Coordinates of C-alpha atoms in Angstrom, one line a residue:
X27 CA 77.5 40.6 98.7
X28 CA 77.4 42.9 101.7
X29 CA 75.9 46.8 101.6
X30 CA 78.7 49.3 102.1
X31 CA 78.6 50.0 105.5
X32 CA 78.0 53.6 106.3
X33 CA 80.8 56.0 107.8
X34 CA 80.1 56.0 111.7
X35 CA 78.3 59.5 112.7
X36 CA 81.4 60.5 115.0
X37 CA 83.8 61.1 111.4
X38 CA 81.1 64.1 110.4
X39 CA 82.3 67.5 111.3
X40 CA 81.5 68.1 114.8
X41 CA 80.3 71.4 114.4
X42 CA 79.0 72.3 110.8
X43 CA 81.0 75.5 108.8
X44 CA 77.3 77.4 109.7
X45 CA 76.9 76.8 113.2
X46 CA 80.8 77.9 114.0
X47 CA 80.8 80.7 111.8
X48 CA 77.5 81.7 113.4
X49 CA 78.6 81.2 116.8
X50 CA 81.8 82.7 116.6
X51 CA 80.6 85.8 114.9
X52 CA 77.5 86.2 117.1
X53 CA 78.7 86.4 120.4
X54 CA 82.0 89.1 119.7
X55 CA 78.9 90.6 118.1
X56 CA 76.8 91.2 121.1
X57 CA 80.0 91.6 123.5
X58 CA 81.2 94.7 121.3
X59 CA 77.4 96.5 120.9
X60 CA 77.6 96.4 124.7
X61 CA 81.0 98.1 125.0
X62 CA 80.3 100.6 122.0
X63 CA 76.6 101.0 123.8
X64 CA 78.7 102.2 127.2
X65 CA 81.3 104.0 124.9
X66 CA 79.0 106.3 123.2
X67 CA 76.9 106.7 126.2
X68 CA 80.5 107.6 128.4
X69 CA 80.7 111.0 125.9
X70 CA 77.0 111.6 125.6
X71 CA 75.3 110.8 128.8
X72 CA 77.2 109.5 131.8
X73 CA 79.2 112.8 132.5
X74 CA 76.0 114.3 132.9
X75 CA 74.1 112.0 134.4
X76 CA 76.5 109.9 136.7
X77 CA 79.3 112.8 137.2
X78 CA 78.2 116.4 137.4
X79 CA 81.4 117.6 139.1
X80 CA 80.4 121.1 137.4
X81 CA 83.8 121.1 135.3
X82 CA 83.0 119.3 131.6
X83 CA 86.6 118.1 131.5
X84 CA 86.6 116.5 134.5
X85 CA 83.3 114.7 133.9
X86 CA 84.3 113.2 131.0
X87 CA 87.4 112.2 132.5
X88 CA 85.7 110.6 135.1
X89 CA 83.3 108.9 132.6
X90 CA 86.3 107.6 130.8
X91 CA 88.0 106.2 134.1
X92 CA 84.9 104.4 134.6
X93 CA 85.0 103.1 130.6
X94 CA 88.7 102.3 131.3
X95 CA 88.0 100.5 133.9
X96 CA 86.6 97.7 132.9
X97 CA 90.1 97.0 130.7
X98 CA 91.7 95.8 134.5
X99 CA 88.9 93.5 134.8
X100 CA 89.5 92.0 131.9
X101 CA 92.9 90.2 132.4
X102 CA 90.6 88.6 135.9
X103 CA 88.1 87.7 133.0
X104 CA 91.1 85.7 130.9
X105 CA 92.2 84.1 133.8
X106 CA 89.1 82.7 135.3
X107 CA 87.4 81.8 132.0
X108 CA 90.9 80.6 130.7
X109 CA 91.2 78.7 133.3
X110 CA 87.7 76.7 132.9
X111 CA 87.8 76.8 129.2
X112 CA 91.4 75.1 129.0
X113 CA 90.1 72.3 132.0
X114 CA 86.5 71.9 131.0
X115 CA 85.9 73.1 127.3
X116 CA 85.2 76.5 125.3
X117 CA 81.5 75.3 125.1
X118 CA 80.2 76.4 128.9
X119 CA 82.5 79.0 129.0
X120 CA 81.4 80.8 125.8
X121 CA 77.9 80.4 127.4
X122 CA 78.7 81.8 131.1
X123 CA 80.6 84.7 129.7
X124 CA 78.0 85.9 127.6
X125 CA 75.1 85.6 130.3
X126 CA 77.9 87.7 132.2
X127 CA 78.0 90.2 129.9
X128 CA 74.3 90.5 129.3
X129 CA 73.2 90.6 132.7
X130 CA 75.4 93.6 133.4
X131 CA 74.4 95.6 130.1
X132 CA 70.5 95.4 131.0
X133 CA 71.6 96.4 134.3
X134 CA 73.3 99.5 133.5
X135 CA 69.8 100.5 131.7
X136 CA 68.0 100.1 134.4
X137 CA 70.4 102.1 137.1
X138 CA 69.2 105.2 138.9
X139 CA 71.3 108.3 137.9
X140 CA 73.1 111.1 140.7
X141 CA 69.9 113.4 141.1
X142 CA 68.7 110.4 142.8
X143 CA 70.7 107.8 144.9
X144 CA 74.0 110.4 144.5
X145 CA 77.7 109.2 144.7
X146 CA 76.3 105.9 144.5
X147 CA 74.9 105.9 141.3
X148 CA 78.3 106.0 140.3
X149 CA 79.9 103.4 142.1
X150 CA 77.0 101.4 140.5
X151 CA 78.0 101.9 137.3
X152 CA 81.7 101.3 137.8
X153 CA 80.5 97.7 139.2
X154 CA 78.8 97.2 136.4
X155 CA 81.4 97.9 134.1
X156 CA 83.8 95.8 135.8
X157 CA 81.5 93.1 135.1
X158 CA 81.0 93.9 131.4
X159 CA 85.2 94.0 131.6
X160 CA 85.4 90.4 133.5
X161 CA 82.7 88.9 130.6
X162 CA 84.9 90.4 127.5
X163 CA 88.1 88.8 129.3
X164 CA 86.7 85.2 128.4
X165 CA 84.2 86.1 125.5
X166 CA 86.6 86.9 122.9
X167 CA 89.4 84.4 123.0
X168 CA 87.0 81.4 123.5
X169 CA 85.2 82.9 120.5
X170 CA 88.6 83.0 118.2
X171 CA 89.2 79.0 119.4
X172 CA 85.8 77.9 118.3
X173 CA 86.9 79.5 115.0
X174 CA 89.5 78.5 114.1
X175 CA 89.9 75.2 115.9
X176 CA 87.1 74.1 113.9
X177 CA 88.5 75.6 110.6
X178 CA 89.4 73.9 107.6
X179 CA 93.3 73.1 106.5
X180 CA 94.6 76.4 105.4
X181 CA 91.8 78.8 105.9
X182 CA 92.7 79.3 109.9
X183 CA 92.9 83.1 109.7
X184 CA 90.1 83.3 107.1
X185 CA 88.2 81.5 109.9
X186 CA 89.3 83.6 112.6
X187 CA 88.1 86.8 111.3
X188 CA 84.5 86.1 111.9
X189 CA 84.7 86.7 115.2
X190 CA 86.5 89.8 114.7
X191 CA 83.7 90.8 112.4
X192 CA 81.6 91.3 115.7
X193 CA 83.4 94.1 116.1
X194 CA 82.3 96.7 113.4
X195 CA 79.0 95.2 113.2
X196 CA 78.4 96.0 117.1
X197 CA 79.6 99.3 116.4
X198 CA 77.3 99.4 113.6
X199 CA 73.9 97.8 115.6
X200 CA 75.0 100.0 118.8
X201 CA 75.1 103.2 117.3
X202 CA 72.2 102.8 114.3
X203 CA 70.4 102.2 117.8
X204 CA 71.4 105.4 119.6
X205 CA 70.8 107.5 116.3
X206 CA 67.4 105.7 115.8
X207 CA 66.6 106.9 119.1
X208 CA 68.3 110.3 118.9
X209 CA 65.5 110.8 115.2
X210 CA 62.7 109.4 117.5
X211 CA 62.6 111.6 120.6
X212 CA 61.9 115.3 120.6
X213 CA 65.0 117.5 121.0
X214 CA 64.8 121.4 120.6
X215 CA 68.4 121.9 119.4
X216 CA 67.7 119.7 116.1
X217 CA 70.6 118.0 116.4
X218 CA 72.4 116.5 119.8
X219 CA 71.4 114.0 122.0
X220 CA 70.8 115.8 125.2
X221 CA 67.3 116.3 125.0
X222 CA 65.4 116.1 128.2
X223 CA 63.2 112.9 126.8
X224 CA 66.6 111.4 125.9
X225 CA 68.9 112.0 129.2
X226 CA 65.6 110.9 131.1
X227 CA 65.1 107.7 129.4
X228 CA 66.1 107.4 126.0
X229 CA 69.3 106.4 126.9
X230 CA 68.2 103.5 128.8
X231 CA 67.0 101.5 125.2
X232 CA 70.1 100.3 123.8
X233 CA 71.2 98.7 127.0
X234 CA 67.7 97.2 128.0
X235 CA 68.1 96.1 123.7
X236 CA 71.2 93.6 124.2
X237 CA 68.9 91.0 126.2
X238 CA 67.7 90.2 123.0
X239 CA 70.8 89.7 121.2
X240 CA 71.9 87.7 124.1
X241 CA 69.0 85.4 123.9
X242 CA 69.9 84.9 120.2
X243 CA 73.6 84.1 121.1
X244 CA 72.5 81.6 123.7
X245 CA 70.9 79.8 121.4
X246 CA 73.2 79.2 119.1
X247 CA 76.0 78.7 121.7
X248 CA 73.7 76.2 123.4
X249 CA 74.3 74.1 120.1
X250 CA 78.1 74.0 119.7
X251 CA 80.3 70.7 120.7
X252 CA 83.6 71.0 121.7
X253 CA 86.1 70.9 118.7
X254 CA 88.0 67.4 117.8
X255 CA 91.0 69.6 119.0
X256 CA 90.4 70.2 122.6
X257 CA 88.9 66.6 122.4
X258 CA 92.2 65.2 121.3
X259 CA 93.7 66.9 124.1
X260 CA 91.4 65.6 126.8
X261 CA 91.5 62.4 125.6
X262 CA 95.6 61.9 125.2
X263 CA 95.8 63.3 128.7
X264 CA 97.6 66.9 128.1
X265 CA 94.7 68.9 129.5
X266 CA 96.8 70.6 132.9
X267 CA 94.9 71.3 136.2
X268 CA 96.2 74.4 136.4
X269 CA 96.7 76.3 133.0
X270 CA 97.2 79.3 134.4
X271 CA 100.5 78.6 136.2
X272 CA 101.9 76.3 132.7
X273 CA 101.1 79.6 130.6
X274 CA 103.4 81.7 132.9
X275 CA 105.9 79.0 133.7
X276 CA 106.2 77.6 130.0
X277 CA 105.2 80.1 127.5
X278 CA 105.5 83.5 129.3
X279 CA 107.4 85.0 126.3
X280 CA 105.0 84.0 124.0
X281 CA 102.8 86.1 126.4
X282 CA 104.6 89.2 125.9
X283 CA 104.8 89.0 122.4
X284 CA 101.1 88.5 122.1
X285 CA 100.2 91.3 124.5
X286 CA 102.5 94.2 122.6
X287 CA 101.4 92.4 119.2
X288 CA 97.8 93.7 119.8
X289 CA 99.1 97.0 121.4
X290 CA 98.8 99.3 118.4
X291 CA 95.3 97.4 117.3
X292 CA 94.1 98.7 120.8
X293 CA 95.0 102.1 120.2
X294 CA 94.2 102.4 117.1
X295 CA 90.9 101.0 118.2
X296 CA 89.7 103.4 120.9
X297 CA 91.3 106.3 119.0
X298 CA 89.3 105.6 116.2
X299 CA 85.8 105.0 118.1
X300 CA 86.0 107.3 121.7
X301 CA 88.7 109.8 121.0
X302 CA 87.1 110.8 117.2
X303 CA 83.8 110.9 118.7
X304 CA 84.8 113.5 121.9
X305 CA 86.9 115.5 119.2
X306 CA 84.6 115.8 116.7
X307 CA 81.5 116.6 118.4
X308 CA 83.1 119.1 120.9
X309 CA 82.6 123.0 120.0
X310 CA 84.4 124.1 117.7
X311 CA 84.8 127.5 119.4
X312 CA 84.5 129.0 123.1
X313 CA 81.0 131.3 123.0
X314 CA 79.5 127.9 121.5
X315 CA 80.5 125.7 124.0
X316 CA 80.1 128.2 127.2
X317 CA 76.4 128.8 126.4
X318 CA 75.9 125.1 126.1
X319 CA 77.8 124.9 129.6
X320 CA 75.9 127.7 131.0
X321 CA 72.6 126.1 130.0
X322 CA 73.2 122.6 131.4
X323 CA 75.1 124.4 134.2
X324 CA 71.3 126.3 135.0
X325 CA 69.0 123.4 134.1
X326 CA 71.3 121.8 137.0
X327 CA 70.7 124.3 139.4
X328 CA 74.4 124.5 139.1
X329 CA 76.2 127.9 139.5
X330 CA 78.2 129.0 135.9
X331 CA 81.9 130.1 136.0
X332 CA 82.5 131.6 132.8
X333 CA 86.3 132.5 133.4
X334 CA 87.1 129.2 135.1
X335 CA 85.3 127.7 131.9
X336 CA 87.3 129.4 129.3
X337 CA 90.4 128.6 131.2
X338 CA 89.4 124.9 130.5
X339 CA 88.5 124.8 127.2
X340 CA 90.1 123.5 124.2
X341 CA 88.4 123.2 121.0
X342 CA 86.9 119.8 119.0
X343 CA 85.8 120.2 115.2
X344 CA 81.9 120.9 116.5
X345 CA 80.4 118.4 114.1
X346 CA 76.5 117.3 115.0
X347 CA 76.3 113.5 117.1
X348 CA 74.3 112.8 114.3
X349 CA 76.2 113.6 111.4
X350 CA 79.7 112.5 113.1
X351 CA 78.2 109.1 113.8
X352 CA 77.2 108.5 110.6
X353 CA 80.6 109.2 109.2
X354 CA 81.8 106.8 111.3
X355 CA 79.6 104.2 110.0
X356 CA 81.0 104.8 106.9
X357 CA 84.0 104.3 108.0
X358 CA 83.2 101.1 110.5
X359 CA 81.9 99.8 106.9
X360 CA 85.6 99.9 105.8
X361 CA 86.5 98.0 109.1
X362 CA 84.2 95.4 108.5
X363 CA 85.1 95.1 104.3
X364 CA 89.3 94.8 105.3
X365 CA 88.5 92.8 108.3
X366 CA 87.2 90.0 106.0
X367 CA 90.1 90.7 103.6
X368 CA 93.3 90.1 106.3
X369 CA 92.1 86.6 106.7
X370 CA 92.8 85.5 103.0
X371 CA 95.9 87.8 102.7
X372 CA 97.3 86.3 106.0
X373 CA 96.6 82.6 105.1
X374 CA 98.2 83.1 101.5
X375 CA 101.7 84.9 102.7
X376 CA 101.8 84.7 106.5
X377 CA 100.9 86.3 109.4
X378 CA 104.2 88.2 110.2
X379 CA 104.3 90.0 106.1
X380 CA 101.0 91.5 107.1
X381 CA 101.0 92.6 110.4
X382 CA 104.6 94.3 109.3
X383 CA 102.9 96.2 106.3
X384 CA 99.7 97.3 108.1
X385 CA 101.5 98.1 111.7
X386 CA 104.4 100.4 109.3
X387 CA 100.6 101.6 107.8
X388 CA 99.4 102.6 111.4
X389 CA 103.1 104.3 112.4
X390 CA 102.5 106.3 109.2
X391 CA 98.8 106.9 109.8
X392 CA 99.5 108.2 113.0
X393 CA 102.2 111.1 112.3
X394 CA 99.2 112.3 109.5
X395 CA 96.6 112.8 112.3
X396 CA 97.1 116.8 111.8
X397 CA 97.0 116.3 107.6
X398 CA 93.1 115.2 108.4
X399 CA 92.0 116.5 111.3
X400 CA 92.3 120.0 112.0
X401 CA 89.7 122.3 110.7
X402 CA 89.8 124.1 107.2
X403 CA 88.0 127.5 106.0
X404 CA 85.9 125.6 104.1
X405 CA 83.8 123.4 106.6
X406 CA 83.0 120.7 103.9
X407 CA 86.4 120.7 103.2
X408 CA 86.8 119.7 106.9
X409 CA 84.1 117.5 106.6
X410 CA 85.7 115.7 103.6
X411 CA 89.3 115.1 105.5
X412 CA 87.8 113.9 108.8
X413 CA 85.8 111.1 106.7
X414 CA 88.4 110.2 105.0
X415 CA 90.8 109.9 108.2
X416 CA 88.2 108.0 109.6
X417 CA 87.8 105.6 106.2
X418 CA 91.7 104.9 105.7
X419 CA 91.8 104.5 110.0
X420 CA 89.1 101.8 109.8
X421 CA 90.5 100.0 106.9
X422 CA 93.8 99.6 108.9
X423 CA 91.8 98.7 112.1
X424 CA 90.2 96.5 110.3
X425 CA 93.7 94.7 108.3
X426 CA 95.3 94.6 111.7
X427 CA 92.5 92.9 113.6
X428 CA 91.3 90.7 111.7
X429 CA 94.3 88.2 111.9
X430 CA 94.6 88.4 115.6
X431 CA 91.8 85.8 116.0
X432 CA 94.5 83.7 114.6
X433 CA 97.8 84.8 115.9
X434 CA 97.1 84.7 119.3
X435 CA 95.5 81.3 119.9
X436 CA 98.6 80.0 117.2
X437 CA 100.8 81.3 120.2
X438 CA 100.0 79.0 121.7
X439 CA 99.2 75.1 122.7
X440 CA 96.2 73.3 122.7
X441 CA 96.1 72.7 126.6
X442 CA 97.0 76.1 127.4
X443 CA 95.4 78.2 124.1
X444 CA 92.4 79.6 125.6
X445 CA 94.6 80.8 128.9
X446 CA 97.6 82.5 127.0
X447 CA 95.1 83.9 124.8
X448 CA 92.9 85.7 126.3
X449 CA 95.9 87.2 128.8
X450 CA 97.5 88.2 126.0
X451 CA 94.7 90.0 124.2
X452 CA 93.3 91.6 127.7
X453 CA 96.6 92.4 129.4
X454 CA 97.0 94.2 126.3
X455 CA 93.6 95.8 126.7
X456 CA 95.0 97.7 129.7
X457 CA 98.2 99.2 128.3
X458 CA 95.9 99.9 125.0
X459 CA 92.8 100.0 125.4
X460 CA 92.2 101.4 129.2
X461 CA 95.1 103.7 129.2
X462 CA 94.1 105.6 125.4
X463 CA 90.8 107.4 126.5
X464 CA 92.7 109.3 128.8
X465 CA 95.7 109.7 127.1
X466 CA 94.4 111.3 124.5
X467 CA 92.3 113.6 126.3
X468 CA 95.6 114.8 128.0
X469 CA 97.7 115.0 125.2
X470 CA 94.8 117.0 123.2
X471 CA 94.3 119.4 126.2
X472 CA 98.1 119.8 126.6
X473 CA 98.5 120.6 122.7
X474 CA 95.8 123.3 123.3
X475 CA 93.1 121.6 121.0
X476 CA 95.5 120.2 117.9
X477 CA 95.3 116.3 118.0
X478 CA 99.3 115.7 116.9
X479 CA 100.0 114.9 120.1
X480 CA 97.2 111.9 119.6
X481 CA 98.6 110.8 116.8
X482 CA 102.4 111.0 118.0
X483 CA 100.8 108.2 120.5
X484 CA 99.6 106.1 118.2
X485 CA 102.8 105.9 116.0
X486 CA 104.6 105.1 119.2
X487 CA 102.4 102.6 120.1
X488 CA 102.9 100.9 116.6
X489 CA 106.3 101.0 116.7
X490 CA 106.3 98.8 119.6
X491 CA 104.2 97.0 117.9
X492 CA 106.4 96.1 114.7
X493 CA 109.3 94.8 117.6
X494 CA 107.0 92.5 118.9
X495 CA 106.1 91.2 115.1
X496 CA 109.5 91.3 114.3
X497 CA 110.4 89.1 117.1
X498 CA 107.5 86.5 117.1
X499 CA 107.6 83.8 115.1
X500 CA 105.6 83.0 112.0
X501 CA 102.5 80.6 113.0
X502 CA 101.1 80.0 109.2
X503 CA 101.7 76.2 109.8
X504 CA 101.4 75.7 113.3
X505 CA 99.2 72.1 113.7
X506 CA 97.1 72.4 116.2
X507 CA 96.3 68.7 116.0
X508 CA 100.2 68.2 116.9
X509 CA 100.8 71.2 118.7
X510 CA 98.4 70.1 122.0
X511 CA 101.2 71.0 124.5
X512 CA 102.2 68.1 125.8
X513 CA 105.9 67.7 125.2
X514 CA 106.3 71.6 126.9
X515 CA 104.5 71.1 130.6
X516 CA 105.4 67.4 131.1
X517 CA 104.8 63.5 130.6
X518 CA 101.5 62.3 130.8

């Protein structure tokens, strides 16, 4: 009688639950601390350091240009790296964006600042940023393929929110970093950041920091295999030589759909981490803020303009850096804790039920923005509203998000997933994301200081939104072992 034969190595799971998990989750996780790193920096640092135009307004507009920036080179990112990781795998892709992305963070650490190269420092910076933009293109819809194309039957948007989780937890890392700094350097005002050890090179850490974490997610990216999906593909001929041109030609609506699907998450998203931070650490009243002015104006050798000042100014809630960041930790905590929970929700009743209760939750949230954010007599009064806005903002960021590293790749097929993707997710990142710094900075100096202009943006945003989710169609049951695109862009 024969011994069983054993099952040949090939059947076993590719890629182990760990290793995808990890390597999913890492990545998004270093890519975000790298964006929130330049975010919190492009409030606290750059509009003094890189654009002293003399005018606070118009430095941190011209900080958040430079932040918004990087949002057009994202859609070049999706297209080149969609391109390759459609034609040649997710493996090498996932790898060269997040060198990409690395390489351009420790460099913005190590940049010279306006008192000493000038303009150029500037343009230095915006190069840089591009970069980080180009790397995030690819880095996050690769990410949400090795999830969930390596996920188990029915547990595809439970999968996919792992690489979503990167999010709050880089938000988390990147400003735990910033604060640790902020409690280790000397700073006569007790509270803020712009202490003269800290604009001289404390801000430099958390950049230099990410090569570390990039090291880590190199190592565990180094490891993957491609998934049995995009092998299928290869191997049954459907991969196309150009990708790019099937997305548009074949599955352009689906495009559309996916970009105004992540619209409101990408508001929500910026309002919640940029805009909150700008208003509630900016003076509460004008003596406060012009002596602040006037002092950085004369430690500049800058001449003051008091009237031209007050003439500018509109008010923020005048919270401490330190104390506002740590209520947005709390409520990042609520991001990550619903992030985890959409995945579950959306593979029991479907993707479409949940993104219509949550985007009707953002519409809502959005037309309360003056219920939690303007200031009371009673400062912990205030205190208590803005942590709660930023608690029941988070949780929704965090139900909205989370399913996206599902619904967009279910979009689409096999042979084209990574392209339509990542255009979706980054063309969206420019009528979102790039476009809501500035916004809001406009609409909150145009309403004199009171944020409901801000919110009225946001609610608009979502109502697009809940058209786009109305329209789509439900991707629950989409096989992705069937769905490899072949029948759409031709005969093989």
């Amino acid at each position: 009688m024969s011994s069983p034969v054993s099952p040949p190595t090939a059947s076993a799971p590719l890629n182990p639950r760990s290793r995808v998990i990890t390597a999913s989750l890492v990545g998004t996780t270093i890519e975000f601390y790298d964006f929130y790193a330049y975010a919190t920096a492009a409030v606290l640092v750059f509009p003094i350091l890189f654009f002293p135009t003399g005018n606070e307004t118009t430095s941190l507009l011209a900080s958040f240009a430079v932040f918004g920036a990087a949002m057009v080179a994202r859609p070049i990112g999706a297209l080149v790296f969609g391109h390759f990781g459609d034609k040649f795998g997710r493996k090498a892709t996932l790898v060269a964006s997040l060198l990409t992305m690395g390489i351009a963070t420790v460099l913005i650490g190590c940049l010279p600042t306006f008192q000493q190269i000038g303009w150029v420092a500037a343009f230095l910076l915006l190069v840089l940023r591009l970069a980080q933009g180009f790397a995030l293109g690819g880095e996050w819809s690769g990410a949400a393929l090795v999830a969930t194309e390596n996920a188990p039957a029915g547990k595809r948007a439970w999968y996919g929110t792992f690489p979503q989780l990167g999010a709050p937890i880089g938000f988390i890392i990147a400003n735990a970093v910033f604060l640790t700094i902020n409690f280790a350097l000397p700073h006569p005002d007790g509270t803020g950041q712009r202490s003269e050890a800290f604009l001289a090179w404390g801000w430099r850490v958390p950049f230099l920091f990410s090569a570390v974490m990039v090291i880590i997610g190199l190592w565990v990216r180094l490891k993957l295999v491609e998934s049995e999906t995009f092998t299928k593909a290869e191997k049954t001929g459907a991969i196309r030589k150009f990708p790019v041109g099937t997305v548009f030609r074949h599955h352009w609506w689906h495009l559309i759909l996916g970009t105004f699907i992540m619209l409101a998450t990408y508001v929500l998203f910026y309002l919640m981490t940029s805009f909150t931070l700008s208003y509630g650490t900016k003076a509460a009243d004008l003596g406060t803020a012009s002596a602040a002015a006037q002092a950085a104006a004369e430690a500049a050798g800058k001449p003051f303009d008091a009237t031209a000042f007050a003439a500018q100014f509109y008010p923020g809630l005048g919270f401490a850096y330190t104390d506002f960041v740590l209520m947005q930790i709390i409520g990042v905590v609520f991001f990550g804790i619903f992030t985890l929970l959409s995945g579950p929700i959306a593979d029991a009743i479907g993707r479409k039920k949940l993104l219509i209760g949550v985007t009707i939750g953002i519409i809502v949230f959005g037309l309360a923005f003056d219920l939690f954010l303007l200031p009371q007599a009673d400062p912990k009064f205030t205190g208590a509203l803005v942590q709660a806005f930023l608690i029941f903002g988070f949780a929704l960021m965090g139900t909205t998000f989370g399913p996206m590293g599902a619904v967009l790749p279910e979009l689409f097929p096999t042979n084209v997933r990574y392209t339509g993707s990542a255009v979706s997710y980054n063309v969206s990142s420019i009528l979102g994301a790039a476009l809501a710094p500035l916004i809001a900075l406009a609409l909150w100096a145009a309403a004199g200081g009171d944020p409901w202009l801000v919110g009225l943006y946001l609610a608009g945003s979502g109502v697009l939104t809940l058209i786009a989710v109305f329209l789509a169609p439900e991707t629950k049951d989409v096989d992705y072992e069937a769905d490899l695109g072949v029948g759409v862009t031709g005969s093989l």
